[in-house]
Coordinates of C-alpha atoms in Angstrom, one line a residue:
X1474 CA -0.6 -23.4 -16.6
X1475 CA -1.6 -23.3 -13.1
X1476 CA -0.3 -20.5 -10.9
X1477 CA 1.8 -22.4 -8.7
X1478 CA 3.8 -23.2 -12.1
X1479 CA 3.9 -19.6 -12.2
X1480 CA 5.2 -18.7 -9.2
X1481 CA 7.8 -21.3 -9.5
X1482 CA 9.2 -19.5 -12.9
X1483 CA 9.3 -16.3 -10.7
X1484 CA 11.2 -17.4 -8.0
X1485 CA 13.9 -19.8 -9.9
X1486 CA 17.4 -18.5 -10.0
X1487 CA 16.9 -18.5 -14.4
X1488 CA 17.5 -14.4 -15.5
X1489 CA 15.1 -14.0 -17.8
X1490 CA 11.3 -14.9 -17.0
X1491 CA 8.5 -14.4 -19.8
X1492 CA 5.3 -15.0 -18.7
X1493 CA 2.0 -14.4 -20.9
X1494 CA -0.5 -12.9 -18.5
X1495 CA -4.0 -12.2 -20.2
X1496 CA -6.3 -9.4 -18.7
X1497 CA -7.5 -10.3 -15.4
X1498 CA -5.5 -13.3 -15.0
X1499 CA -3.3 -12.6 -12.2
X1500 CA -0.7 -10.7 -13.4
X1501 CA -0.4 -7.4 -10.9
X1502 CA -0.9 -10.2 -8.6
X1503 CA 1.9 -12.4 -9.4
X1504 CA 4.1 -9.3 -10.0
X1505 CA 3.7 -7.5 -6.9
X1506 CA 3.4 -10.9 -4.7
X1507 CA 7.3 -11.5 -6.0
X1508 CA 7.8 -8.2 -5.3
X1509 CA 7.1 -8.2 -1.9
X1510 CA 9.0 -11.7 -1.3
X1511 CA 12.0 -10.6 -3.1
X1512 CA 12.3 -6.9 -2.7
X1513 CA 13.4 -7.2 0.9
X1514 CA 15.8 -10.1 0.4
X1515 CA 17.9 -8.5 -2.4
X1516 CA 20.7 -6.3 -2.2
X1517 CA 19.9 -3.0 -4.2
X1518 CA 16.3 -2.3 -5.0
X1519 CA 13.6 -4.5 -7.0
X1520 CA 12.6 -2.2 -10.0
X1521 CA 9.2 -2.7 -11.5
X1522 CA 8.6 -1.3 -14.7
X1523 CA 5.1 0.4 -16.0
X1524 CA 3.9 2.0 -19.2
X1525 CA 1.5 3.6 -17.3
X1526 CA 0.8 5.3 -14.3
X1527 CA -2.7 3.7 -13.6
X1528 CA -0.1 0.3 -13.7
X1529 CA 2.2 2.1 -11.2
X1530 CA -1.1 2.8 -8.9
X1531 CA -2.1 -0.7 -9.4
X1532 CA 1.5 -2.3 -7.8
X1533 CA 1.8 0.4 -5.3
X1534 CA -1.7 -0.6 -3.7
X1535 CA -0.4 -4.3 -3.9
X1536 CA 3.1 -3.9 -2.6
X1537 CA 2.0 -1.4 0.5
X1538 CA 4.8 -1.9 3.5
X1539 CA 7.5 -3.3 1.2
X1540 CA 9.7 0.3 1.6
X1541 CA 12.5 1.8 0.1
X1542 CA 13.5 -1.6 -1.3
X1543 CA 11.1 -1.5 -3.8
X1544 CA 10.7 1.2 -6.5
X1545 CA 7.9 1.9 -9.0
X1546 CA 8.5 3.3 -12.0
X1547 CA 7.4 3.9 -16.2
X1548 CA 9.7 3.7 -18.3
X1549 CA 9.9 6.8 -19.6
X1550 CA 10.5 8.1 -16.7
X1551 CA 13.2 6.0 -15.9
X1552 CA 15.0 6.8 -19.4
X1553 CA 14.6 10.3 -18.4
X1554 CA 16.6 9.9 -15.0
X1555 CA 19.3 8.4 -17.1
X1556 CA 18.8 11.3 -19.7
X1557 CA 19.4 13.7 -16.7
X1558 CA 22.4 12.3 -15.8
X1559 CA 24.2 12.5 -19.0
X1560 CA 22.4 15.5 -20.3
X1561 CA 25.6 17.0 -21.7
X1562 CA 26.8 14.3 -23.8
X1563 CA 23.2 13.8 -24.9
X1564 CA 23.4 17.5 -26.0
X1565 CA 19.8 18.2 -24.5
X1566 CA 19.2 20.4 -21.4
X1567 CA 19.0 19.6 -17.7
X1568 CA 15.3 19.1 -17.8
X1569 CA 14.7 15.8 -20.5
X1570 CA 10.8 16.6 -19.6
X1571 CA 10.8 19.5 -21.2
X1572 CA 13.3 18.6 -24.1
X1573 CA 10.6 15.9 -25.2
X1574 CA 7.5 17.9 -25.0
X1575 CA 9.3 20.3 -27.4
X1576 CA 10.3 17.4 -29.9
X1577 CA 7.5 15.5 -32.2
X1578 CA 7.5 12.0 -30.7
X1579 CA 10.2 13.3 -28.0
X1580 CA 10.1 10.7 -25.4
X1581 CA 10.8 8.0 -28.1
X1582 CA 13.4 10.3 -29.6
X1583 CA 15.1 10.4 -26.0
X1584 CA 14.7 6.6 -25.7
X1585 CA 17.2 6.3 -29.1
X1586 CA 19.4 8.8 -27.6
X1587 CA 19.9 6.9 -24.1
X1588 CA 20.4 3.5 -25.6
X1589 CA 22.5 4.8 -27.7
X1590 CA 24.7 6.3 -24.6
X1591 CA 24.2 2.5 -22.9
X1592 CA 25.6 0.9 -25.7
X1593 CA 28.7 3.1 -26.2
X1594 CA 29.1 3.5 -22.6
X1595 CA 28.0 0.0 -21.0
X1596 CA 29.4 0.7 -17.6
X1597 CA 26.5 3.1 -17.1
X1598 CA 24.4 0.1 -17.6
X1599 CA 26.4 -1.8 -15.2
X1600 CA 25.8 0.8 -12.6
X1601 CA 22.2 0.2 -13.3
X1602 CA 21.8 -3.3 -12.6
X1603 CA 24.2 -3.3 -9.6
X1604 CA 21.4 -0.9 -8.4
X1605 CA 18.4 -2.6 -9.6
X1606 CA 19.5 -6.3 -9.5
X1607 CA 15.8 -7.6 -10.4
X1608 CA 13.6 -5.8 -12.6
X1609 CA 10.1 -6.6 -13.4
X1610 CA 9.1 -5.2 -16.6
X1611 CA 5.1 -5.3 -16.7
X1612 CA 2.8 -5.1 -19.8
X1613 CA 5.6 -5.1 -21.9
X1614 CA 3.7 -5.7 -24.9
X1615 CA 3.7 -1.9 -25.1
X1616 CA 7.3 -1.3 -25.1
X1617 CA 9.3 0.2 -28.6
X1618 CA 12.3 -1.2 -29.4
X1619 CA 14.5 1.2 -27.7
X1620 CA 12.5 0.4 -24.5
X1621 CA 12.8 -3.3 -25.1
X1622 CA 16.4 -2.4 -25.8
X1623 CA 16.9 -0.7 -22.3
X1624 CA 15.6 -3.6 -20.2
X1625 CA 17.7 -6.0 -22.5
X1626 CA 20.9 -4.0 -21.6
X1627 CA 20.4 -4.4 -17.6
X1628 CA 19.9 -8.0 -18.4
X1629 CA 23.0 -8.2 -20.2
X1630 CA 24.8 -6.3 -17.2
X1631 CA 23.5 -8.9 -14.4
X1632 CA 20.1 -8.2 -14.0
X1633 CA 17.5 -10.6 -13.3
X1634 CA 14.6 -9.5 -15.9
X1635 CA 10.5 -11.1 -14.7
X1636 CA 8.7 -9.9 -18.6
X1637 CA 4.7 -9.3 -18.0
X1638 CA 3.3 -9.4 -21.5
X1639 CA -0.2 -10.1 -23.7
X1640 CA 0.3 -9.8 -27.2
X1641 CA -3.5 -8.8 -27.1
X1642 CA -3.2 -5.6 -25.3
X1643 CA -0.9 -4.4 -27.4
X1644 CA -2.8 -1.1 -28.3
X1645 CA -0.2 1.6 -27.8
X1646 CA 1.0 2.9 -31.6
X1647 CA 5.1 2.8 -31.3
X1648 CA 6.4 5.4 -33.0
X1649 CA 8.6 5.2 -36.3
X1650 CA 11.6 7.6 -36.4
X1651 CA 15.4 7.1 -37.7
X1652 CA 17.5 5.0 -35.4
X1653 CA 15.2 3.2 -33.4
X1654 CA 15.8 -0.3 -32.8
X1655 CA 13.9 -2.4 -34.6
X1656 CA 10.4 -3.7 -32.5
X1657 CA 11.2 -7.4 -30.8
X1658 CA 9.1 -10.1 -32.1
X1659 CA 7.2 -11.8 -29.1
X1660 CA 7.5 -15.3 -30.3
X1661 CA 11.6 -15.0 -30.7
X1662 CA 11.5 -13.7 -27.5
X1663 CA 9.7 -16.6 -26.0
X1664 CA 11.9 -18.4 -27.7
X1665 CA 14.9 -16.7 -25.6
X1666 CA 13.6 -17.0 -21.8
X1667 CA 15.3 -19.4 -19.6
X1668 CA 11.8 -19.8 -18.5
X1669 CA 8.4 -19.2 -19.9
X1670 CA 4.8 -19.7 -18.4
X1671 CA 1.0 -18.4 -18.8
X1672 CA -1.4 -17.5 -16.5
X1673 CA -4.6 -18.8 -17.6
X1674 CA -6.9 -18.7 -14.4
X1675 CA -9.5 -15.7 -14.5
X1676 CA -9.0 -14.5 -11.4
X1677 CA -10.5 -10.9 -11.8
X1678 CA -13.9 -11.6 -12.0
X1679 CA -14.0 -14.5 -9.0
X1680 CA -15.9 -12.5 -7.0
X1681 CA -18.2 -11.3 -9.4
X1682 CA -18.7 -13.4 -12.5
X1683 CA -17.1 -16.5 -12.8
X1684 CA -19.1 -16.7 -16.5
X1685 CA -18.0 -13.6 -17.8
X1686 CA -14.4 -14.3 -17.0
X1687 CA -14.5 -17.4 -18.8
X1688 CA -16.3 -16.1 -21.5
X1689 CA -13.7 -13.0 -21.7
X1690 CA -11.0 -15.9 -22.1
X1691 CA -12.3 -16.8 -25.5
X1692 CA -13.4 -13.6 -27.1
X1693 CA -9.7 -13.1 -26.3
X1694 CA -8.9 -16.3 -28.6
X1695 CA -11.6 -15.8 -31.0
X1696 CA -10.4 -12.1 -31.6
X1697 CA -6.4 -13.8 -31.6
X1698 CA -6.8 -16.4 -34.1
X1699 CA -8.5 -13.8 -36.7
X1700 CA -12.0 -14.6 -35.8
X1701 CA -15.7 -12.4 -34.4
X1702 CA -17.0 -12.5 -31.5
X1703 CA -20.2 -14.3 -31.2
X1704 CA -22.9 -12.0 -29.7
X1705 CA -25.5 -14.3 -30.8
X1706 CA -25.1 -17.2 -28.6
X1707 CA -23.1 -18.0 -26.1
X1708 CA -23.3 -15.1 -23.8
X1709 CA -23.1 -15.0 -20.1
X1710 CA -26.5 -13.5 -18.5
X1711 CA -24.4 -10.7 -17.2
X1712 CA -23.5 -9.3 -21.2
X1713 CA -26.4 -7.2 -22.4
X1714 CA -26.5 -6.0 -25.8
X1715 CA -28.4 -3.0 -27.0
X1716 CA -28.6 -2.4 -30.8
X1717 CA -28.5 1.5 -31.4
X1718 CA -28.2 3.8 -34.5
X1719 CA -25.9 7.2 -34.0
X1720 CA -28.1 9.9 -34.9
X1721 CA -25.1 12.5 -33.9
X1722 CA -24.0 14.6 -37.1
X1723 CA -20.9 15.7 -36.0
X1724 CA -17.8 13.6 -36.7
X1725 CA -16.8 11.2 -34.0
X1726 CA -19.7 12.4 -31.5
X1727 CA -22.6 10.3 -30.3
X1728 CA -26.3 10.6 -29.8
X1729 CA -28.9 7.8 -29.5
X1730 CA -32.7 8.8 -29.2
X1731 CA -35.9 7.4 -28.1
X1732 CA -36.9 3.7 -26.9
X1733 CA -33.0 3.3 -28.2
X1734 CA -31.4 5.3 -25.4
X1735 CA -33.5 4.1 -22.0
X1736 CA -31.5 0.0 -21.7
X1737 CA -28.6 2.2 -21.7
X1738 CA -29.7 4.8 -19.0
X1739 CA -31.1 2.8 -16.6
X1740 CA -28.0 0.1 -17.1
X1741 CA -26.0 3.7 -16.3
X1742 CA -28.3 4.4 -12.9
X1743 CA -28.2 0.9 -11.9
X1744 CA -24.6 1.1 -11.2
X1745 CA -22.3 2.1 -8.3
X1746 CA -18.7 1.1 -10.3
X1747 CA -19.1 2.1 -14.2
X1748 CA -16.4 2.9 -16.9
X1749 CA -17.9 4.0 -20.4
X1750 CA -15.3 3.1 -22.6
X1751 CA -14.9 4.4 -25.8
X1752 CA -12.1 4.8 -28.5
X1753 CA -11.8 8.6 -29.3
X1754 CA -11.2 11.7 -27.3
X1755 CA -14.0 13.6 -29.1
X1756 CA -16.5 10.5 -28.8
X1757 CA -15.6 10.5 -25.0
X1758 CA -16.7 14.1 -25.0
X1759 CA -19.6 13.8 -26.5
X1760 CA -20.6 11.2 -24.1
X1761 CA -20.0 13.6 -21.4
X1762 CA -23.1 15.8 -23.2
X1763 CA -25.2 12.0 -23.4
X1764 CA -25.2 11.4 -20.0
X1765 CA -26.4 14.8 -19.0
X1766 CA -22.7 15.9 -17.5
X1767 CA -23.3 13.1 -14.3
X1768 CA -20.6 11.3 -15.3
X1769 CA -16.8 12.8 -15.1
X1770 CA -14.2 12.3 -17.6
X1771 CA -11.4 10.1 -16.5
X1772 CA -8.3 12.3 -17.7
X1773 CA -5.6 9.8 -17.1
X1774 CA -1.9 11.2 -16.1
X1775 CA -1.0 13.0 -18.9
X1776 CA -2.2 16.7 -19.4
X1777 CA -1.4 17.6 -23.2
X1778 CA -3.2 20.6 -23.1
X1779 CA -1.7 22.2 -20.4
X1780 CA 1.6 21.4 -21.7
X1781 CA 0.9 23.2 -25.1
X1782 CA -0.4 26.3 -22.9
X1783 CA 3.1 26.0 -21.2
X1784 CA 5.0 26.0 -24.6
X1785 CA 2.5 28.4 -26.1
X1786 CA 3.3 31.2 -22.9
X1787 CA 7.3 30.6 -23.2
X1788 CA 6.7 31.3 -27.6
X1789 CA 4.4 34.7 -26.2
X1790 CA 7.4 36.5 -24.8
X1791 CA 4.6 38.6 -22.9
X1792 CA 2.5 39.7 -25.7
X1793 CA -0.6 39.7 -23.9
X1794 CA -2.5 39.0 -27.6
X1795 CA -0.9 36.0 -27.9
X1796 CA -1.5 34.8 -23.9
X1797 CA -5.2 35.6 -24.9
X1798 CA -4.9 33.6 -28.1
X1799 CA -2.9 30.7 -26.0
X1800 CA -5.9 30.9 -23.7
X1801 CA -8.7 30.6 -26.1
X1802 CA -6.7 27.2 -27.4
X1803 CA -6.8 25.9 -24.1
X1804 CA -10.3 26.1 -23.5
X1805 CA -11.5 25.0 -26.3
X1806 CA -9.5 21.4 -25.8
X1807 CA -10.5 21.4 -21.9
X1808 CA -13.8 22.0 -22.3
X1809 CA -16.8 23.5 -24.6
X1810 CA -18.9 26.7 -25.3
X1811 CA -16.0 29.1 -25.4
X1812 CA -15.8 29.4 -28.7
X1813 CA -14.0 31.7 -30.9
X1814 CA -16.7 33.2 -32.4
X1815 CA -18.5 33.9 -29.1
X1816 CA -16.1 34.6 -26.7
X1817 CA -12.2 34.1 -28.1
X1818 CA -12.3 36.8 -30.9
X1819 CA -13.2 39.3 -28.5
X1820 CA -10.9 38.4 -26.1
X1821 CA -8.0 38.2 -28.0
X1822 CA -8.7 41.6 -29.6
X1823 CA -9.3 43.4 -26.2
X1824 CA -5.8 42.1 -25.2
X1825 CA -4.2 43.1 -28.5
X1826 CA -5.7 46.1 -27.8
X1827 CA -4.9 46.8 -24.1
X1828 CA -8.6 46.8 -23.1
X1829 CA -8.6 50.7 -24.1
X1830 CA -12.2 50.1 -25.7
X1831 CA -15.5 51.7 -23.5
X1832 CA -17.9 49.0 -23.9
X1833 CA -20.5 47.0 -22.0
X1834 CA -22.7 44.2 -21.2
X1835 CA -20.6 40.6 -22.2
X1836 CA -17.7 42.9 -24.3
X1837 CA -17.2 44.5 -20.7
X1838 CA -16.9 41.0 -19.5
X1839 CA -14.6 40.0 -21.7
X1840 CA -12.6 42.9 -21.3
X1841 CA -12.2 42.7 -17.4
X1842 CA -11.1 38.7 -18.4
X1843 CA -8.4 40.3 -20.8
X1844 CA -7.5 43.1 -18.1
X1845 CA -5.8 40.2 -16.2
X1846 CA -3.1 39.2 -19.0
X1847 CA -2.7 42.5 -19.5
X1848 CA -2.1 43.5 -16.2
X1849 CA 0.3 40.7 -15.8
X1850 CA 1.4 39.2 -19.0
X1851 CA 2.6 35.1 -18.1
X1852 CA 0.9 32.4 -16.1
X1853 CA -0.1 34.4 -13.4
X1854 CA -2.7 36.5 -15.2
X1855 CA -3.5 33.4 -17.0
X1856 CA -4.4 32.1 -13.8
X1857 CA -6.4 34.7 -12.5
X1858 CA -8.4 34.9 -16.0
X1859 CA -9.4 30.9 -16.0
X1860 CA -10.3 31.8 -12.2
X1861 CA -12.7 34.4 -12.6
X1862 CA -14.1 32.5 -15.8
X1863 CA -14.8 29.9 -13.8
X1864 CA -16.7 32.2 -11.1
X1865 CA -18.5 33.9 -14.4
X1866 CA -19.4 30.8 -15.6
X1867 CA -21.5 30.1 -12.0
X1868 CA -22.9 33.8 -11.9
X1869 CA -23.1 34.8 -15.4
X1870 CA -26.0 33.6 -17.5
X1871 CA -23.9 34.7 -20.4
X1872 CA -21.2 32.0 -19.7
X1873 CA -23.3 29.6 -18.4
X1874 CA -22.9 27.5 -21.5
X1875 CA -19.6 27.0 -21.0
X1876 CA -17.9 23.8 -19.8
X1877 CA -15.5 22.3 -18.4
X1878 CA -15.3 18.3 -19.4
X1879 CA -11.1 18.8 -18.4
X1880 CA -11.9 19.6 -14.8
X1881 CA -8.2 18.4 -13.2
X1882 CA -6.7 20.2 -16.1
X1883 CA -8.4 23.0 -16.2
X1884 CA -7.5 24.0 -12.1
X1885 CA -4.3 22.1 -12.6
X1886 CA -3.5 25.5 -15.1
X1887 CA -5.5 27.7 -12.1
X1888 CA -2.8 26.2 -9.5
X1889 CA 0.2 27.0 -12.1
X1890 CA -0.6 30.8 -10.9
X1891 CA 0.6 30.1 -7.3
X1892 CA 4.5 29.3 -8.8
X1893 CA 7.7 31.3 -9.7
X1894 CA 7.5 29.8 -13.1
X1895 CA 5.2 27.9 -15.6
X1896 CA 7.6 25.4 -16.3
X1897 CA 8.6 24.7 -12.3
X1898 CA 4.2 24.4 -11.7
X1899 CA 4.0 21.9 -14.7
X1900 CA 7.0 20.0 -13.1
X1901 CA 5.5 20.1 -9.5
X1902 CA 2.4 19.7 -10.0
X1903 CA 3.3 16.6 -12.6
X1904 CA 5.2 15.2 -9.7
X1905 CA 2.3 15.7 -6.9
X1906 CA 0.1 13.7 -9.2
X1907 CA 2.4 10.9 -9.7
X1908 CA 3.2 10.3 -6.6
X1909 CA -0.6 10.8 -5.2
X1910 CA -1.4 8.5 -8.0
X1911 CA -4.9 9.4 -8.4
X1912 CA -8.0 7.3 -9.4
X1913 CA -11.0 7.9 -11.2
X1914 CA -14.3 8.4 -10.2
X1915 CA -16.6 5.7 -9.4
X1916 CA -18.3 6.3 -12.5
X1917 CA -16.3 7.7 -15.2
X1918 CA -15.9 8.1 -18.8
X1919 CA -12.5 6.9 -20.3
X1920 CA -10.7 6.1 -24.0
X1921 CA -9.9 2.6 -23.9
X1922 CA -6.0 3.5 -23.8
X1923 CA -6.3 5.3 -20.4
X1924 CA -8.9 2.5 -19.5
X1925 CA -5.6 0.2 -19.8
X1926 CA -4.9 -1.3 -16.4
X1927 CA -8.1 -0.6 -14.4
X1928 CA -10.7 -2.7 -13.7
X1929 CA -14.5 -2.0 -12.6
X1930 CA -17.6 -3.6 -11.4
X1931 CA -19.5 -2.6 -15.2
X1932 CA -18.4 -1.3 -18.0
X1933 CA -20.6 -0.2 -21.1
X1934 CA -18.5 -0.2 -24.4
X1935 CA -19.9 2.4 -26.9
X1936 CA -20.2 2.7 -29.8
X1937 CA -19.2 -0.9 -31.2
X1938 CA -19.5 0.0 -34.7
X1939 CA -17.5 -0.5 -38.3
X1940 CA -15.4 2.8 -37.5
X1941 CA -14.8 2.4 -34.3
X1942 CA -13.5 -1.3 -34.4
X1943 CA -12.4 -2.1 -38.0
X1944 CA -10.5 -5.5 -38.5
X1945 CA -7.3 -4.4 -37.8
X1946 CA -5.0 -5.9 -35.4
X1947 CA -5.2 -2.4 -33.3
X1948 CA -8.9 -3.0 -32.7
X1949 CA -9.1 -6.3 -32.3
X1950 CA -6.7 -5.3 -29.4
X1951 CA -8.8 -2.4 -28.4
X1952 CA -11.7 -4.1 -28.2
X1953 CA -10.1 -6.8 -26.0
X1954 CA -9.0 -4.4 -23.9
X1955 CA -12.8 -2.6 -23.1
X1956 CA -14.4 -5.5 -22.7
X1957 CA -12.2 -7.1 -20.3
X1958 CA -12.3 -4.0 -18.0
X1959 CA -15.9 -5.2 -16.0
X1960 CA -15.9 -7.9 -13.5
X1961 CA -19.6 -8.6 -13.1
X1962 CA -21.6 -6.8 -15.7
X1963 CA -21.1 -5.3 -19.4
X1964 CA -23.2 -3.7 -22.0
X1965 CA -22.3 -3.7 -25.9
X1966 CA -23.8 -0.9 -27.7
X1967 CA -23.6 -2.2 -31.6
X1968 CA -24.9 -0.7 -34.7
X1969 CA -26.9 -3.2 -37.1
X1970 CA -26.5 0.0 -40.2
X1971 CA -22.9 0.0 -39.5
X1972 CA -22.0 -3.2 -37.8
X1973 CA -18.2 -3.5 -36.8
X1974 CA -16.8 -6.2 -38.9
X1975 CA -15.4 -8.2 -35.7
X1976 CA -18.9 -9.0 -34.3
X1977 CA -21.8 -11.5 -35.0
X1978 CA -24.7 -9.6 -34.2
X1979 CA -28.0 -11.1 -32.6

């Protein structure tokens, strides 16, 4: 369907809109384009709806001048406005935030809790819609049925809903706990729209390869309909693939050697726009360690460390053996080389201890790192300890080893220091970075998931192996996802020992 027939759907006066928008097809285009013409011309405020806040960054560099008509928002956080509201009768505290970091799967459990309210109390809903009289729900593939549920409510109250979906981006696990509305089957919700359309048109990679867009377009069908991907014929000239063994013996990390490894580094030094997209955390980190450190870490919004650290200080009460413990746990998942065995140990013992030991050389060290959350047992002498680490780690050959592959988290738990209270720094600084709505680096390493919504000149996908992409409806999904991330140029690193099962080799 042409995107004139698009825009047409959009902009009739029919209240529910589902239109099938594959990667790079015009979707934050379409969205944010009826944004801008409707936002000013309706009473209330347009609402568009992420999963993400890369999504969010995405609209708000589309929709630039539109104003206070216009807001842009997840959904989570959007639940958790409502949850605010009505945090009595939801029986949670004031702060939803911190009521769902505390909870196993506590942002899905709020979700139940506020649909719940909605339902019982439907003239909160009504309140809602008169507010946000259009909402456009984007990527909605990703939503659980209590999130489906919420939308479904304004739509019931007088809202006019625009759905955003690909069923094959659908990579976000929803979680299974008691009460939650059943998930909504795509099809039956075609089925429902007063008006359904796809965007079918390639548009991402018009100014940088026409071929590899259309090419994208059918590994997307091909991986759909149940089939492989054909990497033995076909291919644009911009898709290179490098065949490559993992000689790493650690679980999950990565290591290539020899004539193997150089297609891949000097595809990684040609480039000025690079993601290197891969599907585990520990595989990302290991790829920092592959690329000699040159390339950052894209962390993504969310900062799961840090919030354990926050949850870990409030469980201390002050014992500074248990800050130094707290602190140990935190490095090690920011970064690498402090390990217990080497640095923690001693740490947490000197602390325990009050630092009443005489000792020197690195014990002394450790000590005068200890001395801080003794001195002031809570965030603040947290703060000053990962400080003067950090300054160690620069003027000390024995902490030189020590990195930091977190780098935003790691000072983001520095700049807690400067507030009253851990839990107001997590909230501010949380705030400051959603509303900067920062970007990676030019070159950075990613997960797919936090990949999810941006876009690059070249991407290298690595490793694209059995574990990695299994045939399982998840991967075919993942792998969709990484390789429709580059606009001109990609690289497939595959494995011939351990070929993933959704590929024909060359």
């Amino acid at each position: 369907m042409n995107d004139e027939a698009v825009r047409e759907a959009l902009h009739s006066d029919a209240r529910l809109v589902i239109i099938e928008a594959p990667a790079g097809c015009g979707k934050t285009h379409q969205g944010a384009e009826y944004a801008r013409q409707v936002g000013g011309a309706t009473k209330g405020r347009l609402l568009i709806l992420t999963h993400t806040h890369a999504a969010c960054s995405m609209f708000a560099d589309r929709t630039k001048g539109v104003g206070s008509r216009l807001e842009i928002r997840t959904i989570d956080s959007v639940i958790g406005q409502v949850a605010a509201a009505y945090h009595s009768g939801l029986g949670i505290p004031s702060n939803p935030a911190v009521w769902a970091r505390q909870h196993n799967d506590g942002h899905a459990k709020l979700a139940v809790k506020v649909v719940t309210l909605l339902k019982n109390y439907p003239m909160i809903t009504a309140t809602l819609a008169r507010r946000y009289p259009v909402v456009v729900c984007d990527e909605h593939q990703d939503s659980s049925g209590d999130q489906h549920a919420f939308a479904v409510a304004m739509l019931e109250q007088g809202s006019k809903l625009r759905i955003f979906a690909d069923p094959m981006q659908n990579i976000f696990k929803k979680d299974n706990i008691e009460g939650v509305c059943a998930p909504y089957d795509w099809e039956e919700l075609k089925g429902e729209a007063d008006r359904f359309a796809t965007l079918d048109v390639p548009h991402r990679w018009r100014n940088g390869c026409p071929e590899l867009g259309e090419w994208t377009l059918r590994v997307r069908e091909a991986l759909k309909s149940g089939g492989k991907v054909n990497l033995k014929e076909g291919l644009p000239r911009s898709v290179i693939v490098v065949i490559a063994e993992n000689a790493a013996q650690r679980n999950l990390e990565y290591r290539i050697t020899g004539s193997h490894r150089k297609p891949v580094d000097n595809f990684e030094s040609a480039q000025s726009s690079l993601l290197v997209l891969t599907r585990y955390n520990d595989t990302a980190r290991s790829l920092r360690a592959f690329f000699n450190r040159r390339i950052q870490l894209w962390e993504g919004h969310t900062r799961g460390a840090l919030e354990n650290l926050t949850d870990a200080v409030a469980s201390a009460n002050g014992d500074p053996g248990d800050l130094a413990a707290a602190v140990v746990e935190f490095l090690g998942k920011v970064g690498k080389g402090f390990s217990r065995s080497g640095f923690g140990d001693r740490l947490e013992q000197e602390a325990r201890e009050g630092c009443a030991r005489d000792c020197r050389g690195k014990p002394a060290t450790l000590q005068e790192l200890a001395r801080f959350i003794v001195s002031e047992p809570n965030h603040h002498g947290i703060s000053k300890l990962l400080r003067r680490l950090f300054e160690l780690k620069n003027d000390d050959a024995t902490f030189r080893e020590i990195e930091m592959d977190c780098h935003r988290e790691f000072w983001d738990a520095v700049a807690i220091g400067g507030f009253a209270s851990m839990e107001d720094g997590l909230a501010e600084i949380t705030r400051r970075r959603t509303y900067s709505r920062p970007k990676p680096s030019d070159k950075a390493i990613s997960i797919i998931h936090k990949a999810k919504g941006l876009e690059c000149d070249s991407a290298i996908v690595i490793p694209c192996d059995a574990r990695t992409f299994k045939d399982t409806k998840e991967s075919r999904c993942l792998l969709y996802v990484a390789i429709s991330r580059a606009r001109r140029r990609l690289m497939l690193v595959v494995s011939r020992d351990a070929p993933s099962p959704l590929l024909v080799l060359p």
